[in-house]
Amino acid sequence: MHWRFSSWERATPEGGYESGPLDYGEQDVVAQGNLTEAVFDWLDDESHVHPTHLKQSLAEFNLLLGIYYSGVTNEIIDLPFEPPDGLIDILREKL
């Protein structure tokens, strides 16, 4: 999948090459409006936590780092993952 501000393209075994126009600005206006409304809902009622709140986002990022490390070391990792120093260098070397 390749995404740009004005178009997208992808190649899959099932569908082959596909592409099309994309109006990111039009989509972003809707997305930003929805995000703002969700934040207001959260401020009004703390039980309506937005799914992209910092604690959740950090947990998901930690999961991705663990997946990357597992992929380059072929090891099963425990979560939460404590990335080793030099993880970016390890990824650069392997990839």
mmCIF file of C-alpha atoms in Angstrom:
data_model
loop_
_atom_site.group_PDB
_atom_site.id
_atom_site.type_symbol
_atom_site.label_atom_id
_atom_site.label_comp_id
_atom_site.label_asym_id
_atom_site.label_seq_id
_atom_site.Cartn_x
_atom_site.Cartn_y
_atom_site.Cartn_z
ATOM 1 C CA MET A 1 0.000 0.000 0.000
ATOM 2 C CA HIS A 2 1.323 3.427 -0.908
ATOM 3 C CA TRP A 3 -0.488 6.507 0.316
ATOM 4 C CA ARG A 4 -0.015 10.120 -0.682
ATOM 5 C CA PHE A 5 -1.952 13.295 0.067
ATOM 6 C CA SER A 6 -3.570 13.161 -3.377
ATOM 7 C CA SER A 7 -3.677 9.458 -4.285
ATOM 8 C CA TRP A 8 -3.180 5.878 -3.123
ATOM 9 C CA GLU A 9 -1.953 2.671 -4.714
ATOM 10 C CA ARG A 10 -1.532 -0.944 -3.703
ATOM 11 C CA ALA A 11 -0.659 -4.316 -5.181
ATOM 12 C CA THR A 12 -2.181 -7.515 -3.824
ATOM 13 C CA PRO A 13 -2.078 -11.113 -5.047
ATOM 14 C CA GLU A 14 -5.881 -11.108 -5.304
ATOM 15 C CA GLY A 15 -6.504 -7.752 -6.959
ATOM 16 C CA GLY A 16 -3.218 -6.948 -8.666
ATOM 17 C CA TYR A 17 -2.353 -3.277 -9.013
ATOM 18 C CA GLU A 18 -4.962 -0.744 -7.944
ATOM 19 C CA SER A 19 -4.837 3.019 -7.514
ATOM 20 C CA GLY A 20 -7.129 5.978 -7.117
ATOM 21 C CA PRO A 21 -7.505 9.601 -6.127
ATOM 22 C CA LEU A 22 -7.599 10.701 -2.510
ATOM 23 C CA ASP A 23 -8.680 14.017 -1.055
ATOM 24 C CA TYR A 24 -6.813 13.972 2.237
ATOM 25 C CA GLY A 25 -7.950 17.465 3.176
ATOM 26 C CA GLU A 26 -11.606 16.475 2.863
ATOM 27 C CA GLN A 27 -11.076 13.349 4.962
ATOM 28 C CA ASP A 28 -8.953 15.193 7.518
ATOM 29 C CA VAL A 29 -11.632 17.791 8.220
ATOM 30 C CA VAL A 30 -14.072 15.028 9.172
ATOM 31 C CA ALA A 31 -11.447 13.127 11.183
ATOM 32 C CA GLN A 32 -10.324 16.213 13.099
ATOM 33 C CA GLY A 33 -13.921 17.117 13.859
ATOM 34 C CA ASN A 34 -14.604 13.627 15.203
ATOM 35 C CA LEU A 35 -11.414 13.686 17.279
ATOM 36 C CA THR A 36 -12.328 17.061 18.760
ATOM 37 C CA GLU A 37 -15.838 15.854 19.636
ATOM 38 C CA ALA A 38 -14.382 12.733 21.264
ATOM 39 C CA VAL A 39 -12.032 14.858 23.371
ATOM 40 C CA PHE A 40 -14.945 17.055 24.491
ATOM 41 C CA ASP A 41 -16.914 13.906 25.398
ATOM 42 C CA TRP A 42 -13.938 12.734 27.448
ATOM 43 C CA LEU A 43 -13.643 16.098 29.208
ATOM 44 C CA ASP A 44 -17.360 15.994 30.044
ATOM 45 C CA ASP A 45 -17.207 12.404 31.318
ATOM 46 C CA GLU A 46 -13.897 10.748 32.222
ATOM 47 C CA SER A 47 -15.392 7.301 31.600
ATOM 48 C CA HIS A 48 -15.540 8.122 27.848
ATOM 49 C CA VAL A 49 -11.792 7.753 27.329
ATOM 50 C CA HIS A 50 -10.755 8.238 23.707
ATOM 51 C CA PRO A 51 -9.183 5.097 22.172
ATOM 52 C CA THR A 52 -6.057 7.015 21.166
ATOM 53 C CA HIS A 53 -5.299 8.363 24.652
ATOM 54 C CA LEU A 54 -1.628 8.444 25.603
ATOM 55 C CA LYS A 55 -1.566 5.368 27.844
ATOM 56 C CA GLN A 56 -3.144 3.200 25.122
ATOM 57 C CA SER A 57 -0.970 4.684 22.375
ATOM 58 C CA LEU A 58 2.206 4.013 24.373
ATOM 59 C CA ALA A 59 1.123 0.403 24.986
ATOM 60 C CA GLU A 60 0.497 -0.087 21.253
ATOM 61 C CA PHE A 61 3.852 1.498 20.371
ATOM 62 C CA ASN A 62 5.553 -0.812 22.886
ATOM 63 C CA LEU A 63 3.844 -3.770 21.212
ATOM 64 C CA LEU A 64 5.151 -2.666 17.801
ATOM 65 C CA LEU A 65 8.694 -2.335 19.141
ATOM 66 C CA GLY A 66 8.386 -5.865 20.534
ATOM 67 C CA ILE A 67 7.149 -7.172 17.182
ATOM 68 C CA TYR A 68 10.103 -5.550 15.396
ATOM 69 C CA TYR A 69 12.576 -6.992 17.887
ATOM 70 C CA SER A 70 10.989 -10.439 17.728
ATOM 71 C CA GLY A 71 11.171 -10.306 13.945
ATOM 72 C CA VAL A 72 14.877 -9.540 13.794
ATOM 73 C CA THR A 73 15.894 -11.897 16.625
ATOM 74 C CA ASN A 74 13.385 -14.701 15.968
ATOM 75 C CA GLU A 75 12.642 -14.748 19.710
ATOM 76 C CA ILE A 76 9.368 -14.681 21.604
ATOM 77 C CA ILE A 77 9.176 -11.502 23.654
ATOM 78 C CA ASP A 78 7.275 -10.726 26.830
ATOM 79 C CA LEU A 79 5.026 -7.710 27.144
ATOM 80 C CA PRO A 80 5.462 -5.053 28.196
ATOM 81 C CA PHE A 81 8.668 -5.029 26.173
ATOM 82 C CA GLU A 82 11.805 -3.300 27.415
ATOM 83 C CA PRO A 83 13.654 -2.355 24.204
ATOM 84 C CA PRO A 84 17.408 -2.816 24.337
ATOM 85 C CA ASP A 85 19.733 0.101 23.743
ATOM 86 C CA GLY A 86 20.550 0.331 20.058
ATOM 87 C CA LEU A 87 17.294 -1.181 18.764
ATOM 88 C CA ILE A 88 17.288 1.157 15.771
ATOM 89 C CA ASP A 89 20.845 0.078 14.909
ATOM 90 C CA ILE A 90 19.820 -3.593 15.190
ATOM 91 C CA LEU A 91 16.912 -2.963 12.823
ATOM 92 C CA ARG A 92 19.128 -1.076 10.361
ATOM 93 C CA GLU A 93 21.656 -3.912 10.333
ATOM 94 C CA LYS A 94 19.062 -6.631 9.761
ATOM 95 C CA LEU A 95 16.886 -4.764 7.304
#
